[in-house]
Coordinates of C-alpha atoms and ligand atoms in Angstrom, one line a residue:
X1 CA 0.0 0.0 0.0
X2 CA 1.4 3.4 -0.9
X3 CA 1.5 6.2 1.6
X4 CA -1.2 8.0 -0.3
X5 CA -3.4 4.9 -0.4
X6 CA -3.0 4.6 3.4
X7 CA -4.6 8.1 3.7
X8 CA -7.8 6.6 2.2
X9 CA -7.6 8.0 -1.3
X10 CA -9.5 6.2 -4.1
X11 CA -7.9 4.8 -7.3
X12 CA -8.7 7.7 -9.7
X13 CA -6.8 10.0 -7.4
X14 CA -4.0 7.6 -6.8
X15 CA -3.5 7.3 -10.5
X16 CA -3.3 11.0 -10.9
X17 CA -0.9 11.2 -8.0
X18 CA 1.3 8.7 -9.6
X19 CA 1.2 10.6 -12.9
X20 CA 2.2 13.8 -11.0
X21 CA 5.1 11.9 -9.5
X22 CA 4.2 12.7 -5.9
X23 CA 5.9 10.0 -3.8
X24 CA 5.0 10.9 -0.2
X25 CA 2.3 13.0 1.3
X26 CA 3.4 16.3 2.7
X27 CA 2.8 17.0 6.4
X28 CA -0.4 19.0 5.8
X29 CA -1.7 16.3 3.5
X30 CA -1.0 13.6 6.0
X31 CA -2.8 15.5 8.7
X32 CA -5.8 16.8 6.7
X33 CA -6.7 14.1 4.2
X34 CA -7.7 11.2 6.5
X35 CA -9.7 13.6 8.7
X36 CA -11.5 15.3 5.9
X37 CA -12.3 11.9 4.2
X38 CA -13.5 10.2 7.3
X39 CA -15.3 12.9 9.1
X40 CA -17.9 15.5 8.1
X41 CA -16.1 18.3 9.9
X42 CA -15.0 21.8 9.7
X43 CA -11.2 22.3 9.7
X44 CA -8.7 25.1 10.5
X45 CA -5.3 24.4 9.1
X46 CA -2.3 26.6 9.7
X47 CA -0.1 26.0 6.7
X48 CA 1.7 28.2 4.2
X49 CA 1.7 28.0 0.4
X50 CA 4.2 25.6 -0.9
X51 CA 3.4 23.0 1.7
X52 CA 1.0 21.1 -0.6
X53 CA -2.2 22.4 0.9
X54 CA -4.1 22.6 -2.4
X55 CA -3.9 18.8 -2.5
X56 CA -4.7 18.7 1.2
X57 CA -8.2 20.1 0.6
X58 CA -8.4 19.2 -3.1
X59 CA -8.1 15.4 -2.9
X60 CA -10.8 15.0 -0.2
X61 CA -13.1 17.5 -2.0
X62 CA -12.7 15.7 -5.3
X63 CA -13.3 12.3 -3.7
X64 CA -16.4 13.4 -1.9
X65 CA -18.0 15.3 -4.7
X66 CA -20.6 13.6 -6.9
X67 CA -19.3 14.1 -10.4
X68 CA -22.5 12.7 -11.9
X69 CA -24.5 15.6 -10.7
X70 CA -23.9 19.0 -12.3
X71 CA -24.8 21.0 -9.2
X72 CA -22.0 23.2 -7.7
X73 CA -20.9 21.3 -4.6
X74 CA -17.6 22.9 -3.7
X75 CA -16.5 26.5 -3.5
X76 CA -12.9 27.6 -3.0
X77 CA -12.3 31.3 -2.2
X78 CA -8.7 32.5 -2.7
X79 CA -7.3 36.0 -2.5
X80 CA -6.0 36.6 -6.0
X81 CA -6.6 35.8 -9.6
X82 CA -3.1 34.2 -9.8
X83 CA -3.8 31.8 -7.0
X84 CA -7.3 31.1 -8.2
X85 CA -5.9 30.0 -11.6
X86 CA -3.2 28.0 -9.8
X87 CA -5.6 26.1 -7.7
X88 CA -7.9 25.4 -10.6
X89 CA -5.0 24.0 -12.6
X90 CA -3.9 21.8 -9.7
X91 CA -7.4 20.5 -9.2
X92 CA -7.8 19.7 -12.8
X93 CA -4.6 17.7 -12.7
X94 CA -5.7 15.9 -9.5
X95 CA -9.1 15.0 -11.0
X96 CA -8.0 14.0 -14.5
X97 CA -9.3 10.4 -14.0
X98 CA -12.6 11.5 -12.4
X99 CA -15.1 11.5 -15.3
X100 CA -17.4 14.4 -15.6
X101 CA -15.8 16.6 -13.0
X102 CA -15.5 20.2 -14.0
X103 CA -13.5 22.8 -12.1
X104 CA -14.1 26.5 -13.1
X105 CA -12.1 29.5 -12.1
X106 CA -13.9 32.9 -11.7
X107 CA -11.9 36.0 -11.1
X108 CA -11.8 39.7 -12.0
X109 CA -10.2 41.2 -15.0
X110 CA -11.6 38.6 -17.5
X111 CA -15.0 38.3 -19.3
X112 CA -17.7 37.7 -16.7
X113 CA -20.1 36.4 -19.4
X114 CA -17.6 33.8 -20.5
X115 CA -17.1 32.7 -16.9
X116 CA -20.9 32.5 -16.4
X117 CA -21.2 30.3 -19.5
X118 CA -18.6 27.9 -18.1
X119 CA -20.5 27.8 -14.8
X120 CA -23.8 27.1 -16.7
X121 CA -22.3 24.1 -18.4
X122 CA -22.0 22.6 -15.0
X123 CA -19.2 23.2 -12.5
X124 CA -19.1 20.9 -9.5
X125 CA -16.2 22.9 -8.1
X126 CA -15.9 26.7 -8.4
X127 CA -12.6 28.5 -7.5
X128 CA -13.2 32.2 -7.1
X129 CA -11.8 35.5 -5.9
X130 CA -14.2 37.1 -3.4
X131 CA -14.8 40.2 -5.5
X132 CA -15.9 38.5 -8.7
X133 CA -17.8 35.8 -6.7
X134 CA -19.9 38.5 -5.1
X135 CA -20.5 40.2 -8.4
X136 CA -21.7 37.0 -10.0
X137 CA -23.9 36.1 -7.1
X138 CA -25.5 39.6 -7.4
X139 CA -26.2 38.9 -11.1
X140 CA -27.5 35.4 -10.5
X141 CA -24.7 33.9 -12.6
X142 CA -23.8 31.3 -10.1
X143 CA -25.7 29.3 -7.5
X144 CA -23.8 28.3 -4.4
X145 CA -26.9 27.6 -2.3
X146 CA -26.4 23.9 -2.4
X147 CA -22.7 23.6 -1.8
X148 CA -21.4 20.9 0.6
X149 CA -17.9 22.2 1.0
X150 CA -16.3 25.7 1.2
X151 CA -12.6 26.3 1.4
X152 CA -11.2 29.6 2.6
X153 CA -7.7 29.5 1.2
X154 CA -5.0 31.9 2.4
X155 CA -7.6 33.4 4.8
X156 CA -5.2 35.8 6.4
X157 CA -4.3 37.2 3.0
X158 CA -8.0 37.6 2.0
X159 CA -8.6 39.5 5.2
X160 CA -5.5 41.6 4.8
X161 CA -6.8 42.6 1.4
X162 CA -10.1 43.8 2.9
X163 CA -12.3 41.0 1.8
X164 CA -14.0 40.4 5.1
X165 CA -17.4 41.9 4.1
X166 CA -17.4 40.1 0.7
X167 CA -16.6 36.8 2.4
X168 CA -19.4 37.3 4.9
X169 CA -21.8 38.1 2.1
X170 CA -20.7 35.1 0.0
X171 CA -21.1 32.8 3.0
X172 CA -24.6 34.1 3.7
X173 CA -25.5 32.6 0.3
X174 CA -24.3 29.1 1.3
X175 CA -26.2 26.5 3.3
X176 CA -25.7 26.5 7.0
X177 CA -24.8 22.8 7.1
X178 CA -22.0 22.9 4.6
X179 CA -18.5 22.1 5.8
X180 CA -15.9 24.9 5.9
X181 CA -12.2 24.2 5.6
X182 CA -10.0 27.2 6.4
X183 CA -6.3 27.4 5.4
X184 CA -4.1 30.2 6.6
X185 CA -0.4 30.8 7.0
X186 CA -0.9 32.9 10.1
X187 CA -3.6 33.2 12.7
X188 CA -4.3 36.9 13.4
X189 CA -7.3 37.9 15.4
X190 CA -9.4 38.5 12.3
X191 CA -8.9 34.9 11.1
X192 CA -9.7 33.5 14.5
X193 CA -12.9 35.5 14.6
X194 CA -13.9 34.2 11.1
X195 CA -13.3 30.7 12.3
X196 CA -15.4 31.3 15.4
X197 CA -18.2 33.0 13.6
X198 CA -18.6 30.7 10.6
X199 CA -17.4 27.4 11.8
X200 CA -18.6 24.6 14.1
X201 CA -16.0 23.0 16.4
X202 CA -13.4 22.8 13.7
X203 CA -10.6 20.2 13.8
X204 CA -7.4 22.2 14.1
X205 CA -4.1 21.3 12.6
X206 CA -0.8 23.0 12.4
X207 CA 2.0 22.2 10.0
X208 CA 5.4 22.6 11.6
X209 CA 5.8 24.4 14.9
X210 CA 7.6 27.2 13.2
X211 CA 6.9 29.2 10.1
X212 CA 6.3 26.5 7.5
X213 CA 9.1 26.1 5.1
X214 CA 11.4 27.5 7.7
X215 CA 13.7 24.5 7.5
X216 CA 14.4 25.2 3.9
X217 CA 14.8 29.0 4.1
X218 CA 18.0 30.6 5.3
X219 CA 17.5 34.2 6.6
X220 CA 20.3 36.7 6.0
X221 CA 20.7 40.4 6.6
X222 CA 23.1 43.0 5.1
X223 CA 23.6 46.3 6.9
X224 CA 24.3 49.3 4.8
X225 CA 23.9 53.1 4.8
X226 CA 20.4 54.2 3.9
X227 CA 21.6 55.7 0.6
X228 CA 23.4 52.5 -0.4
X229 CA 20.3 50.3 -0.6
X230 CA 20.1 50.2 -4.3
X231 CA 23.8 49.7 -4.8
X232 CA 23.5 46.8 -2.2
X233 CA 20.7 45.3 -4.2
X234 CA 22.8 45.3 -7.3
X235 CA 25.7 43.6 -5.5
X236 CA 23.4 40.9 -4.2
X237 CA 22.2 40.3 -7.7
X238 CA 25.6 40.3 -9.2
X239 CA 27.0 38.0 -6.6
X240 CA 24.3 35.5 -7.5
X241 CA 24.3 35.3 -11.3
X242 CA 21.7 32.6 -11.5
X243 CA 19.3 34.5 -9.2
X244 CA 15.5 34.1 -9.7
X245 CA 14.0 36.4 -7.2
X246 CA 11.2 38.5 -5.9
X247 CA 12.4 41.9 -4.5
X248 CA 10.0 43.4 -2.1
X249 CA 9.5 47.1 -1.7
X250 CA 7.2 48.9 0.7
X251 CA 5.4 51.2 -1.7
X252 CA 4.2 51.1 -5.3
X253 CA 6.4 54.1 -6.1
X254 CA 9.6 52.4 -4.7
X255 CA 8.6 49.2 -6.5
X256 CA 8.4 51.1 -9.9
X257 CA 11.5 53.1 -9.3
X258 CA 13.7 50.1 -8.3
X259 CA 12.4 48.1 -11.2
X260 CA 13.0 50.9 -13.6
X261 CA 16.5 51.4 -12.3
X262 CA 17.4 47.8 -12.5
X263 CA 16.1 47.6 -16.1
X264 CA 18.1 50.7 -16.9
X265 CA 21.2 49.1 -15.4
X266 CA 20.8 46.1 -17.6
X267 CA 19.1 43.6 -15.3
X268 CA 16.2 41.3 -16.4
X269 CA 13.8 43.0 -14.0
X270 CA 10.1 43.8 -14.0
X271 CA 7.6 45.6 -11.7
X272 CA 4.5 44.2 -10.2
X273 CA 2.2 46.5 -8.3
X274 CA -1.4 47.7 -8.1
X275 CA -1.0 50.7 -10.3
X276 CA -0.4 48.5 -13.3
X277 CA -3.2 47.3 -15.5
X278 CA -4.2 43.6 -15.3
X279 CA -2.7 43.2 -18.8
X280 CA 0.6 44.7 -17.7
X281 CA 0.6 42.4 -14.6
X282 CA -0.1 39.4 -16.7
X283 CA 2.8 40.2 -19.1
X284 CA 5.3 40.6 -16.3
X285 CA 4.1 37.4 -14.5
X286 CA 4.3 35.4 -17.7
X287 CA 7.8 36.7 -18.3
X288 CA 8.7 35.8 -14.7
X289 CA 7.4 32.3 -15.0
X290 CA 9.5 31.8 -18.1
X291 CA 12.5 33.2 -16.2
X292 CA 12.8 36.0 -18.8
X293 CA 12.5 38.3 -15.7
X294 CA 15.0 37.2 -13.1
X295 CA 14.1 39.9 -10.6
X296 CA 10.5 40.6 -10.0
X297 CA 10.2 43.8 -8.0
X298 CA 6.8 43.7 -6.2
X299 CA 4.7 45.2 -3.5
X300 CA 3.3 42.8 -0.8
X301 CA -0.2 43.0 -2.1
X302 CA 0.6 42.4 -5.7
X303 CA 2.9 39.5 -4.9
X304 CA 0.3 37.6 -3.0
X305 CA -0.7 35.5 -5.9
X306 CA 2.8 34.6 -6.9
X307 CA 3.0 30.9 -6.8
X308 CA 6.2 30.0 -8.5
X309 CA 8.1 27.1 -7.0
X310 CA 11.7 27.6 -7.8
X311 CA 12.4 31.2 -6.5
X312 CA 16.0 31.1 -5.3
X313 CA 16.0 34.4 -3.3
X314 CA 13.6 36.7 -1.7
X315 CA 15.1 40.1 -1.3
X316 CA 13.6 42.5 1.2
X317 CA 14.7 45.8 -0.3
X318 CA 13.0 47.4 2.7
X319 CA 11.6 45.6 5.7
X320 CA 7.8 45.4 5.9
X321 CA 5.9 47.2 8.7
X322 CA 4.3 44.0 9.9
X323 CA 6.4 41.0 11.0
X324 CA 3.7 38.7 9.6
X325 CA 4.3 40.2 6.2
X326 CA 7.9 39.1 6.4
X327 CA 6.7 35.5 6.9
X328 CA 4.7 35.8 3.8
X329 CA 7.6 37.2 1.8
X330 CA 10.1 34.7 2.9
X331 CA 7.6 31.9 2.2
X332 CA 7.8 32.7 -1.5
X333 CA 11.1 30.8 -1.6
X334 CA 12.1 27.4 -0.2
X335 CA 9.0 25.9 -1.6
X336 CA 8.2 22.3 -2.6
X337 CA 11.2 20.9 -0.7
X338 CA 13.8 23.2 -2.4
X339 CA 16.0 25.5 -0.4
X340 CA 15.9 29.2 -0.6
X341 CA 17.4 32.4 0.9
X342 CA 15.6 35.4 2.2
X343 CA 17.9 38.4 2.2
X344 CA 17.1 41.6 4.0
X345 CA 18.9 44.9 3.4
X346 CA 18.8 47.1 6.5
X347 CA 20.2 50.2 8.0
X348 CA 21.8 50.2 11.4
X349 CA 18.6 51.6 13.0
X350 CA 16.6 48.6 11.8
X351 CA 18.7 46.0 13.6
X352 CA 16.1 45.9 16.3
X353 CA 13.5 44.8 13.8
X354 CA 15.6 41.8 12.9
X355 CA 15.5 40.7 16.5
X356 CA 11.7 40.9 16.6
X357 CA 11.5 38.9 13.4
X358 CA 13.9 36.3 14.8
X359 CA 11.7 35.7 17.8
X360 CA 8.6 35.5 15.7
X361 CA 9.9 33.0 13.1
X362 CA 12.0 31.2 15.7
X363 CA 15.0 31.2 13.4
X364 CA 18.1 33.2 13.5
X365 CA 19.3 35.5 10.8
X366 CA 22.9 35.3 9.6
X367 CA 24.6 38.6 9.3
X368 CA 26.3 38.7 6.0
X369 CA 28.8 41.1 4.4
X370 CA 28.1 42.4 1.0
X371 CA 30.7 41.1 -1.4
X372 CA 33.4 43.5 -2.4
X373 CA 33.6 44.7 -6.0
X374 CA 36.6 42.4 -6.7
X375 CA 34.8 39.4 -5.2
X376 CA 31.9 40.1 -7.5
X377 CA 34.2 40.3 -10.5
X378 CA 35.6 36.9 -9.6
X379 CA 32.2 35.4 -9.2
X380 CA 31.1 36.8 -12.5
X381 CA 34.3 35.6 -14.2
X382 CA 33.9 32.0 -13.1
X383 CA 30.2 32.1 -13.9
X384 CA 31.0 33.3 -17.4
X385 CA 33.7 30.6 -17.8
X386 CA 31.2 28.0 -16.7
X387 CA 28.5 29.4 -19.0
X388 CA 30.8 29.2 -22.0
X389 CA 31.7 25.6 -21.0
X390 CA 28.1 24.5 -20.8
X391 CA 26.8 26.4 -23.8
X392 CA 25.5 24.0 -26.4
X393 CA 27.1 24.7 -29.7
X394 CA 24.5 25.9 -32.2
X395 CA 24.8 24.0 -35.4
X396 CA 23.6 27.0 -37.4
X397 CA 26.8 28.9 -36.8
X398 CA 28.7 26.4 -38.9
X399 CA 28.0 28.4 -42.0
X400 CA 29.6 31.5 -40.6
X401 CA 32.6 29.8 -39.1
X402 CA 35.0 30.2 -42.0
X403 CA 34.5 33.9 -42.0
X404 CA 34.9 34.1 -38.2
X405 CA 38.1 32.0 -38.4
X406 CA 39.4 34.6 -40.9
X407 CA 38.6 37.5 -38.5
X408 CA 40.3 35.7 -35.6
X409 CA 43.2 34.3 -37.4
X410 CA 46.6 34.7 -35.7
X411 CA 45.2 34.9 -32.2
X412 CA 46.3 32.0 -30.1
X413 CA 44.1 30.0 -27.8
X414 CA 45.1 31.7 -24.6
X415 CA 44.7 35.2 -26.1
X416 CA 41.4 34.2 -27.6
X417 CA 40.0 33.0 -24.3
X418 CA 41.2 36.2 -22.6
X419 CA 39.5 38.4 -25.2
X420 CA 36.3 36.4 -25.2
X421 CA 35.9 36.5 -21.5
X422 CA 36.9 40.2 -21.4
X423 CA 34.0 41.0 -23.7
X424 CA 31.6 40.6 -20.7
X425 CA 33.9 40.8 -17.8
X426 CA 35.3 44.2 -18.5
X427 CA 31.9 45.7 -17.9
X428 CA 31.8 44.4 -14.4
X429 CA 35.4 45.1 -13.8
X430 CA 35.2 48.7 -14.9
X431 CA 32.2 49.2 -12.7
X432 CA 33.3 47.5 -9.6
X433 CA 37.0 48.4 -9.6
X434 CA 35.9 51.8 -8.6
X435 CA 33.4 51.0 -6.0
X436 CA 33.6 51.2 -2.2
X437 CA 32.8 48.9 0.6
X438 CA 29.1 49.3 1.3
X439 CA 28.9 47.5 4.6
X440 CA 27.8 49.5 7.5
X441 CA 29.1 48.7 10.9
X442 CA 27.1 47.8 13.9
X443 CA 29.3 49.7 16.3
X444 CA 28.2 53.0 14.8
X445 CA 31.4 53.8 13.0
X446 CA 30.9 54.7 9.4
X447 CA 31.8 52.2 6.7
X448 CA 35.2 52.4 5.2
X449 CA 37.0 52.8 8.5
X450 CA 39.1 50.2 10.0
X451 CA 36.6 49.5 12.7
X452 CA 34.3 47.8 10.2
X453 CA 36.1 44.5 10.9
X454 CA 34.9 44.7 14.5
X455 CA 31.8 42.6 14.3
X456 CA 30.1 39.3 13.4
X457 CA 31.7 37.0 11.1
X458 CA 34.0 39.3 9.3
X459 CA 37.5 38.0 8.8
X460 CA 40.2 39.4 11.0
X461 CA 43.0 41.5 9.6
X462 CA 45.1 38.5 9.4
X463 CA 42.6 36.2 7.7
X464 CA 42.8 34.9 4.2
X465 CA 39.9 34.3 1.8
X466 CA 40.1 31.3 -0.5
X467 CA 38.4 30.2 -3.6
X468 CA 37.5 26.5 -4.0
X469 CA 36.2 25.0 -7.2
X470 CA 33.3 23.0 -5.6
X471 CA 29.9 24.4 -4.8
X472 CA 26.2 23.8 -4.5
X473 CA 26.2 21.9 -7.8
X474 CA 28.4 19.3 -6.2
X475 CA 25.9 19.0 -3.3
X476 CA 27.5 21.3 -0.8
X477 CA 25.9 24.0 1.3
X478 CA 28.0 26.2 3.6
X479 CA 27.7 23.7 6.5
X480 CA 28.7 20.6 4.6
X481 CA 31.5 22.4 2.8
X482 CA 32.8 23.5 6.2
X483 CA 32.6 19.9 7.4
X484 CA 34.4 18.7 4.3
X485 CA 37.2 21.3 4.8
X486 CA 37.5 20.5 8.5
X487 CA 37.8 16.8 7.9
X488 CA 40.2 17.1 5.0
X489 CA 42.4 19.6 6.8
X490 CA 41.9 18.1 10.2
X491 CA 41.1 21.5 11.7
X492 CA 38.9 22.8 14.4
X493 CA 35.4 24.2 13.7
X494 CA 36.4 27.8 14.3
X495 CA 39.5 27.6 12.0
X496 CA 37.3 27.9 9.0
X497 CA 34.9 30.7 8.6
X498 CA 32.9 32.8 6.2
X499 CA 32.1 29.8 4.1
X500 CA 30.0 31.0 1.2
X501 CA 28.8 28.5 -1.4
X502 CA 27.9 29.5 -4.9
X503 CA 26.6 27.3 -7.7
X504 CA 29.9 25.8 -8.9
X505 CA 32.4 27.2 -6.6
X506 CA 32.7 28.6 -3.1
X507 CA 34.7 30.9 -0.8
X508 CA 36.0 30.4 2.8
X509 CA 38.4 32.0 5.2
X510 CA 41.2 30.9 7.5
X511 CA 43.8 32.7 9.6
X512 CA 46.8 33.7 7.5
X513 CA 49.2 31.5 9.4
X514 CA 47.8 28.3 7.9
X515 CA 47.5 29.5 4.3
X516 CA 50.6 27.6 3.3
X517 CA 49.3 24.4 4.8
X518 CA 45.9 24.8 3.1
X519 CA 47.3 25.4 -0.3
X520 CA 49.8 22.6 0.2
X521 CA 47.0 20.2 1.1
X522 CA 45.0 21.1 -1.9
X523 CA 47.9 20.7 -4.4
X524 CA 47.0 18.0 -6.8
X525 CA 44.1 17.1 -4.5
X526 CA 41.4 14.9 -6.0
X527 CA 37.9 13.9 -4.9
X528 CA 36.2 11.2 -6.9
X529 CA 38.8 11.6 -9.6
X530 CA 38.2 15.3 -9.9
X531 CA 40.8 18.0 -9.0
X532 CA 39.6 20.1 -6.1
X533 CA 41.5 23.3 -6.4
X534 CA 41.9 25.9 -3.7
X535 CA 43.4 29.3 -4.4
X536 CA 43.8 32.5 -2.5
X537 CA 40.9 34.7 -3.6
X538 CA 41.7 38.1 -4.9
X539 CA 38.8 39.5 -3.1
X540 CA 39.0 40.7 0.5
X541 CA 36.3 38.3 1.6
X542 CA 33.4 40.7 1.8
X543 CA 35.1 42.8 4.3
X544 CA 37.8 45.3 4.6
X545 CA 39.7 42.7 6.6
X546 CA 41.4 41.8 3.4
X547 CA 43.0 45.2 3.0
X548 CA 46.2 44.1 4.6
X549 CA 46.0 40.7 3.0
X550 CA 49.1 39.4 4.6
X551 CA 47.8 36.1 3.5
X552 CA 48.2 37.0 -0.1
X553 CA 51.8 36.5 0.3
X554 CA 51.1 32.9 1.3
X555 CA 49.3 32.4 -2.0
X556 CA 52.0 34.0 -4.0
X557 CA 54.7 32.0 -2.3
X558 CA 52.9 28.8 -2.9
X559 CA 52.4 29.7 -6.5
X560 CA 56.2 29.8 -7.0
X561 CA 56.7 26.2 -6.1
X562 CA 53.1 24.9 -6.5
X563 CA 52.7 25.9 -10.1
X564 CA 50.5 28.6 -11.5
X565 CA 47.0 27.5 -12.0
X566 CA 45.3 30.6 -10.8
X567 CA 43.2 33.5 -11.9
X568 CA 44.8 35.2 -9.0
X569 CA 47.9 36.1 -10.8
X570 CA 45.4 38.2 -12.4
X571 CA 44.9 40.4 -15.3
X572 CA 48.2 39.3 -16.7
X573 CA 46.6 36.1 -17.8
X574 CA 46.9 33.5 -15.1
X575 CA 43.5 32.4 -16.1
X576 CA 44.5 29.6 -18.3
X577 CA 48.2 29.2 -18.1
X578 CA 49.0 25.7 -17.1
X579 CA 45.7 25.4 -15.4
X580 CA 43.7 23.9 -18.2
X581 CA 43.8 20.4 -16.8
X582 CA 43.3 21.2 -13.1
X583 CA 40.8 23.8 -13.6
X584 CA 38.8 21.7 -15.9
X585 CA 35.8 22.6 -13.8
X586 CA 35.7 26.0 -15.2
X587 CA 35.8 25.5 -18.9
Ligands
LIG1 P1 0.7 24.1 -2.8 O1 1.2 24.3 -1.3 O2 -0.6 23.4 -2.8 O3 0.8 25.4 -3.5 O4 1.8 23.1 -3.5 C1 3.1 23.5 -3.9 C2 3.6 22.6 -4.9 O5 3.9 21.3 -4.4 C3 2.7 22.3 -6.1 O6 3.4 22.5 -7.3 C4 2.2 20.9 -6.0 O7 2.0 20.3 -7.2 C5 3.4 20.2 -5.2 N1 3.0 19.1 -4.4 C6 1.9 19.0 -3.6 N2 1.9 17.9 -2.9 C7 3.0 17.2 -3.2 C8 3.6 16.0 -2.7 N3 3.0 15.2 -1.9 N4 4.8 15.6 -3.3 C9 5.4 16.5 -4.1 N5 4.9 17.6 -4.6 C10 3.8 18.0 -4.1

């Protein structure tokens, strides 16, 4: 018996589940499905999006509904058009083997007559936004007087958006004896009072004790001067070349401005806020889904419907006023079992807010340093090299190759690589070689001064930053990489710090006095037949601690006898000297 079978689900649903590739029920599914199948009960479930809650109410509803009757039996209210469509699509997938079952979405911004037609054809399940639902009830376009099940999805969001009265009106058109299943990420007073008012002794379930998804989201903050917010945002984007993110701003104006500036600066960005027309919002959302937009700058309200699973980063350009809003924001990443990062850009005076959020979400923030300009250049350079390596050759260029060979004739391989990489790299280098350290110090001293090194996890004056050619793609996160380094080098936990994993490479720090030992250990060092290469990073490790860079000498010294396989020797072309073999990871 599969785990889904054990929950009491019938064959048509099990077949759909198997097609979808779901292997094990999520926590909210395990807790809700048997209860909803076995008992005729109301339910209050505290669960966030991304936890599988659509299936948690969708499976039981589909199983209990009579698909032979055309009467509307189930109503699902959800806060936004986006979510409404998402739920409808999911339910259609879940019910693909249930003959005759129709799920219809009704929401604002689309033809009401077309939606009314679909309802008329017979919709056993209607998924609706409150505004449009109320409208259609008023025009007798939908009949919910015989429903058996009503789901209030993202109840806290709906109330936040001011739908209380609409919900009340809608519910007054439904039978008293229907069952109500309420799902909410948080339980503010308003939601509790809805539960009390409209539900009868609901079964209560909570998914996870903390903020759901917490285990998969890492929370980080970056402290900068108030004027450096935008520059900090750019650095975060540049330091994460594969970023696919939502950037939250507090106001529509800021949202528009930040998006415009990002676009102006050459980023794949888009704005999403309430002053845009539905059409404009659809365009930007479609582009985001297709990853043509890598940074979606949004207000909290507009972002509510975003239900995209593989968002890598949530960036809080400004902190929200309400802590609960932070929970919603960070819940946009780390979904469906993937890991995600929620980054917050703050000024020194906002540090207290971080503490309040920590106590609310029961998770600690990691204070991180914005990468220096040089570090970003390095990241971009390796990213570019990787991109070139992994680019599939387009057969259609064959016809042009003879002419291209002509143009490039006489340039040797090394020179060609340097030129090719410079095409893109120079743009970063020119920009960042002139930039300053943006990190603001907790102690109150202004950035740029020596005292900046005085807090948190910034390397000491005598620490050295290293580059290592393994990263997340090889299955490491910062903790496991630290373990790997400790075990390999036989060091203590605190000897290795500032471990920062990227997609295909990482950085870490040690005290300068062991640099020689580190580099020696990683000379001709292989794991699973692959060379693992460690080099002293050119960057100061995200802090000004690197200014003295006494450790750089260690790197240089090693290079003399250890052979040059490094980008570190720098602009003079160390990039591919003898390193071709060892640095195979980068080409
Ligand atoms: P939801 O919280 O309902 O928005 O679901 C988030 C995503 O997880 C959706 O793309 C679902 O298709 C997917 N999902 C739901 N249940 C499971 C499961 N048991 N195993 C794997 N994926 C699931």
